[in-house]
């Protein structure tokens, strides 16, 4: 069973923007994809451990600032080289105006 943790309110993450948070031992990027909702993935590039939250979010793709690998924030899938491994996605729940992330227990 996952533990739901409130990370932000909907007003804090405008469409097309992302934030990073540290929850327990997880560094997590939470992105607001316009017209699709909120998504959360590990904030660490699988190629070189770069901080994805320091990269650009374009639509549903976030780019690692170190070497340009991109990841789909909806699924964690690696979209471009040099990354080939996905990042871990986290389930997101919007409850009223609160954005919650499901953490493994």
Tab-separated table of C-alpha atoms in Angstrom, residues 3 5-6 9-11 17 24-25 31 33 35-36 45 48 52 56 59 73 76 80 89 99-100 105:
chain	number	residue	atom	x	y	z
A	3	UNK	CA	1.499	6.392	1.446
A	5	UNK	CA	1.923	12.743	0.869
A	6	UNK	CA	0.787	16.285	0.082
A	9	UNK	CA	-1.344	22.997	-4.078
A	10	UNK	CA	-2.550	23.328	-7.648
A	11	UNK	CA	-1.831	27.076	-7.517
A	17	UNK	CA	6.017	24.211	-14.927
A	24	UNK	CA	11.557	10.662	2.818
A	25	UNK	CA	14.516	9.371	0.764
A	31	UNK	CA	5.237	18.477	-13.426
A	33	UNK	CA	1.440	19.146	-18.204
A	35	UNK	CA	-4.351	19.739	-20.569
A	36	UNK	CA	-3.155	16.426	-19.061
A	45	UNK	CA	18.629	11.194	-14.697
A	48	UNK	CA	24.441	10.550	-15.219
A	52	UNK	CA	15.973	16.724	-13.929
A	56	UNK	CA	13.547	22.359	-19.255
A	59	UNK	CA	5.053	19.574	-22.980
A	73	UNK	CA	7.032	12.818	-17.091
A	76	UNK	CA	9.222	7.943	-16.745
A	80	UNK	CA	16.285	10.312	-26.110
A	89	UNK	CA	7.210	7.298	-11.926
A	99	UNK	CA	-1.430	17.592	-5.042
A	100	UNK	CA	-0.405	14.324	-3.395
A	105	UNK	CA	5.914	1.886	1.971
